[in-house]
C-alpha atoms as a PDB file:
ATOM      1  CA  MET A   1      19.150  -2.018   0.150  1.00  0.00           C
ATOM      2  CA  THR A   2      18.890  -1.130   3.799  1.00  0.00           C
ATOM      3  CA  GLY A   3      18.607  -3.133   6.959  1.00  0.00           C
ATOM      4  CA  PHE A   4      18.352  -2.380  10.622  1.00  0.00           C
ATOM      5  CA  GLY A   5      21.867  -1.229  11.465  1.00  0.00           C
ATOM      6  CA  LYS A   6      24.206  -3.165  13.726  1.00  0.00           C
ATOM      7  CA  GLN A   7      21.700  -5.868  14.620  1.00  0.00           C
ATOM      8  CA  ASN A   8      21.658  -8.819  12.221  1.00  0.00           C
ATOM      9  CA  MET A   9      18.078  -8.522  11.028  1.00  0.00           C
ATOM     10  CA  ALA A  10      16.207 -11.106   9.018  1.00  0.00           C
ATOM     11  CA  VAL A  11      14.159  -8.479   7.159  1.00  0.00           C
ATOM     12  CA  LEU A  12      15.765  -6.262   4.551  1.00  0.00           C
ATOM     13  CA  VAL A  13      14.035  -3.578   2.582  1.00  0.00           C
ATOM     14  CA  LEU A  14      14.884  -3.973  -1.086  1.00  0.00           C
ATOM     15  CA  ARG A  15      14.479  -0.969  -3.320  1.00  0.00           C
ATOM     16  CA  GLU A  16      14.480  -1.296  -7.060  1.00  0.00           C
ATOM     17  CA  ALA A  17      12.570   1.888  -7.812  1.00  0.00           C
ATOM     18  CA  ASP A  18      15.659   3.546  -9.304  1.00  0.00           C
ATOM     19  CA  ASP A  19      16.240   0.687 -11.746  1.00  0.00           C
ATOM     20  CA  ILE A  20      12.571   0.630 -12.705  1.00  0.00           C
ATOM     21  CA  SER A  21      12.556   4.416 -13.183  1.00  0.00           C
ATOM     22  CA  THR A  22      15.553   4.147 -15.491  1.00  0.00           C
ATOM     23  CA  MET A  23      13.823   1.506 -17.601  1.00  0.00           C
ATOM     24  CA  LEU A  24      10.630   3.578 -17.747  1.00  0.00           C
ATOM     25  CA  ARG A  25      12.570   6.694 -18.777  1.00  0.00           C
ATOM     26  CA  ARG A  26      14.200   4.745 -21.613  1.00  0.00           C
ATOM     27  CA  ALA A  27      10.820   3.451 -22.733  1.00  0.00           C
ATOM     28  CA  LEU A  28       9.382   6.971 -22.550  1.00  0.00           C
ATOM     29  CA  ASP A  29      12.155   8.277 -24.822  1.00  0.00           C
ATOM     30  CA  THR A  30      10.926   6.056 -27.663  1.00  0.00           C
ATOM     31  CA  ALA A  31       7.232   5.893 -26.769  1.00  0.00           C
ATOM     32  CA  SER A  32       4.443   6.771 -29.111  1.00  0.00           C
ATOM     33  CA  ALA A  33       1.923   9.460 -28.181  1.00  0.00           C
ATOM     34  CA  GLU A  34      -0.546   6.746 -27.127  1.00  0.00           C
ATOM     35  CA  GLU A  35       1.968   5.082 -24.774  1.00  0.00           C
ATOM     36  CA  ARG A  36       3.260   8.264 -23.118  1.00  0.00           C
ATOM     37  CA  PRO A  37       0.423   8.873 -20.609  1.00  0.00           C
ATOM     38  CA  GLY A  38       0.645   5.323 -19.266  1.00  0.00           C
ATOM     39  CA  LEU A  39       4.425   5.437 -18.969  1.00  0.00           C
ATOM     40  CA  GLU A  40       4.295   8.845 -17.280  1.00  0.00           C
ATOM     41  CA  ARG A  41       1.777   7.478 -14.768  1.00  0.00           C
ATOM     42  CA  ALA A  42       3.994   4.438 -14.170  1.00  0.00           C
ATOM     43  CA  MET A  43       6.955   6.751 -13.521  1.00  0.00           C
ATOM     44  CA  ALA A  44       4.930   8.750 -10.983  1.00  0.00           C
ATOM     45  CA  LEU A  45       3.835   5.570  -9.183  1.00  0.00           C
ATOM     46  CA  THR A  46       7.403   4.276  -9.119  1.00  0.00           C
ATOM     47  CA  ALA A  47       8.635   7.565  -7.648  1.00  0.00           C
ATOM     48  CA  ALA A  48       5.929   7.422  -4.967  1.00  0.00           C
ATOM     49  CA  ALA A  49       6.802   3.822  -4.088  1.00  0.00           C
ATOM     50  CA  GLY A  50      10.488   4.701  -3.858  1.00  0.00           C
ATOM     51  CA  ALA A  51       9.740   7.531  -1.427  1.00  0.00           C
ATOM     52  CA  VAL A  52       8.112   5.297   1.217  1.00  0.00           C
ATOM     53  CA  PRO A  53      10.367   5.167   4.319  1.00  0.00           C
ATOM     54  CA  ASP A  54      12.008   1.843   5.191  1.00  0.00           C
ATOM     55  CA  ALA A  55      10.297   1.742   8.596  1.00  0.00           C
ATOM     56  CA  GLU A  56       6.902   1.933   6.906  1.00  0.00           C
ATOM     57  CA  LEU A  57       7.782  -0.908   4.543  1.00  0.00           C
ATOM     58  CA  ARG A  58       8.966  -3.021   7.481  1.00  0.00           C
ATOM     59  CA  GLY A  59       5.797  -2.182   9.409  1.00  0.00           C
ATOM     60  CA  ARG A  60       3.549  -3.161   6.514  1.00  0.00           C
ATOM     61  CA  TRP A  61       5.468  -6.393   6.118  1.00  0.00           C
ATOM     62  CA  ALA A  62       5.168  -7.161   9.829  1.00  0.00           C
ATOM     63  CA  LEU A  63       1.411  -6.520   9.771  1.00  0.00           C
ATOM     64  CA  ARG A  64       1.026  -8.891   6.825  1.00  0.00           C
ATOM     65  CA  ARG A  65       3.081 -11.578   8.565  1.00  0.00           C
ATOM     66  CA  MET A  66       1.052 -11.182  11.783  1.00  0.00           C
ATOM     67  CA  ALA A  67      -2.152 -11.504   9.764  1.00  0.00           C
ATOM     68  CA  SER A  68      -0.829 -14.622   8.030  1.00  0.00           C
ATOM     69  CA  ALA A  69      -0.403 -16.154  11.490  1.00  0.00           C
ATOM     70  CA  GLY A  70      -4.031 -15.329  12.271  1.00  0.00           C
ATOM     71  CA  TYR A  71      -3.378 -12.301  14.480  1.00  0.00           C
ATOM     72  CA  ASP A  72      -5.266  -9.038  13.964  1.00  0.00           C
ATOM     73  CA  GLY A  73      -4.969  -7.290  17.334  1.00  0.00           C
ATOM     74  CA  PRO A  74      -2.681  -4.473  18.487  1.00  0.00           C
ATOM     75  CA  PRO A  75       0.785  -4.716  16.891  1.00  0.00           C
ATOM     76  CA  ARG A  76       2.685  -4.100  20.143  1.00  0.00           C
ATOM     77  CA  ALA A  77       0.966  -6.833  22.167  1.00  0.00           C
ATOM     78  CA  VAL A  78       2.855  -9.900  23.339  1.00  0.00           C
ATOM     79  CA  ALA A  79       0.512 -12.016  21.193  1.00  0.00           C
ATOM     80  CA  ALA A  80       1.477  -9.937  18.140  1.00  0.00           C
ATOM     81  CA  ILE A  81       5.160 -10.545  18.729  1.00  0.00           C
ATOM     82  CA  LYS A  82       4.493 -14.247  19.220  1.00  0.00           C
ATOM     83  CA  ALA A  83       2.465 -14.343  15.974  1.00  0.00           C
ATOM     84  CA  LEU A  84       5.261 -12.583  14.123  1.00  0.00           C
ATOM     85  CA  ARG A  85       7.853 -15.021  15.420  1.00  0.00           C
ATOM     86  CA  THR A  86       5.552 -17.924  14.547  1.00  0.00           C
ATOM     87  CA  ALA A  87       5.155 -16.634  10.993  1.00  0.00           C
ATOM     88  CA  GLU A  88       8.890 -15.948  10.661  1.00  0.00           C
ATOM     89  CA  ARG A  89      10.778 -18.571  12.644  1.00  0.00           C
ATOM     90  CA  GLY A  90      14.172 -16.905  12.110  1.00  0.00           C
ATOM     91  CA  LEU A  91      13.301 -13.675  13.955  1.00  0.00           C
ATOM     92  CA  SER A  92      14.842 -13.042  17.326  1.00  0.00           C
ATOM     93  CA  LEU A  93      12.763 -11.554  20.103  1.00  0.00           C
ATOM     94  CA  LEU A  94      14.484  -8.177  19.655  1.00  0.00           C
ATOM     95  CA  GLN A  95      13.857  -8.215  15.917  1.00  0.00           C
ATOM     96  CA  ALA A  96      10.179  -9.039  16.423  1.00  0.00           C
ATOM     97  CA  VAL A  97       9.806  -6.274  19.011  1.00  0.00           C
ATOM     98  CA  ASN A  98      11.404  -3.743  16.673  1.00  0.00           C
ATOM     99  CA  LEU A  99       9.184  -4.864  13.804  1.00  0.00           C
ATOM    100  CA  SER A 100       6.126  -4.599  16.039  1.00  0.00           C
ATOM    101  CA  LYS A 101       7.083  -0.967  16.732  1.00  0.00           C
ATOM    102  CA  ASP A 102       7.209  -0.297  12.995  1.00  0.00           C
ATOM    103  CA  ALA A 103       3.858  -2.073  12.589  1.00  0.00           C
ATOM    104  CA  GLU A 104       2.329   0.015  15.373  1.00  0.00           C
ATOM    105  CA  ALA A 105       3.447   3.228  13.645  1.00  0.00           C
ATOM    106  CA  VAL A 106       1.906   2.061  10.363  1.00  0.00           C
ATOM    107  CA  ARG A 107      -1.340   1.112  12.079  1.00  0.00           C
ATOM    108  CA  ALA A 108      -1.464   4.491  13.892  1.00  0.00           C
ATOM    109  CA  ALA A 109      -1.014   6.330  10.581  1.00  0.00           C
ATOM    110  CA  GLU A 110      -3.889   4.487   8.893  1.00  0.00           C
ATOM    111  CA  PRO A 111      -7.118   6.474   8.554  1.00  0.00           C
ATOM    112  CA  ALA A 112      -9.817   5.357  10.963  1.00  0.00           C
ATOM    113  CA  ALA A 113     -12.366   2.979   9.490  1.00  0.00           C
ATOM    114  CA  PRO A 114     -15.940   4.341   9.263  1.00  0.00           C
END
């Protein structure tokens, strides 16, 4: 589990990919030939999910929270920060600004829509 460092942040990134991978490996050890491909695919997906950086997970979360407050504009706008703080009442201004930076990075990395 990781947070934001010294600042008391309301958003924590929880990672359980290692525990899930362990359970999948155990299941794979006793799996039938028919079950193996599905379990191997599940292991690959779990590994990919576990490799996503914390900042990206926070950014995705912030974008979802902004959207839940009815905001769909630029993530670094004042209105975005206000929407984030409306959706998550416990966030400080600094926390919301930092989350908006993560959200902006996620949005910038998205492929352009046709």
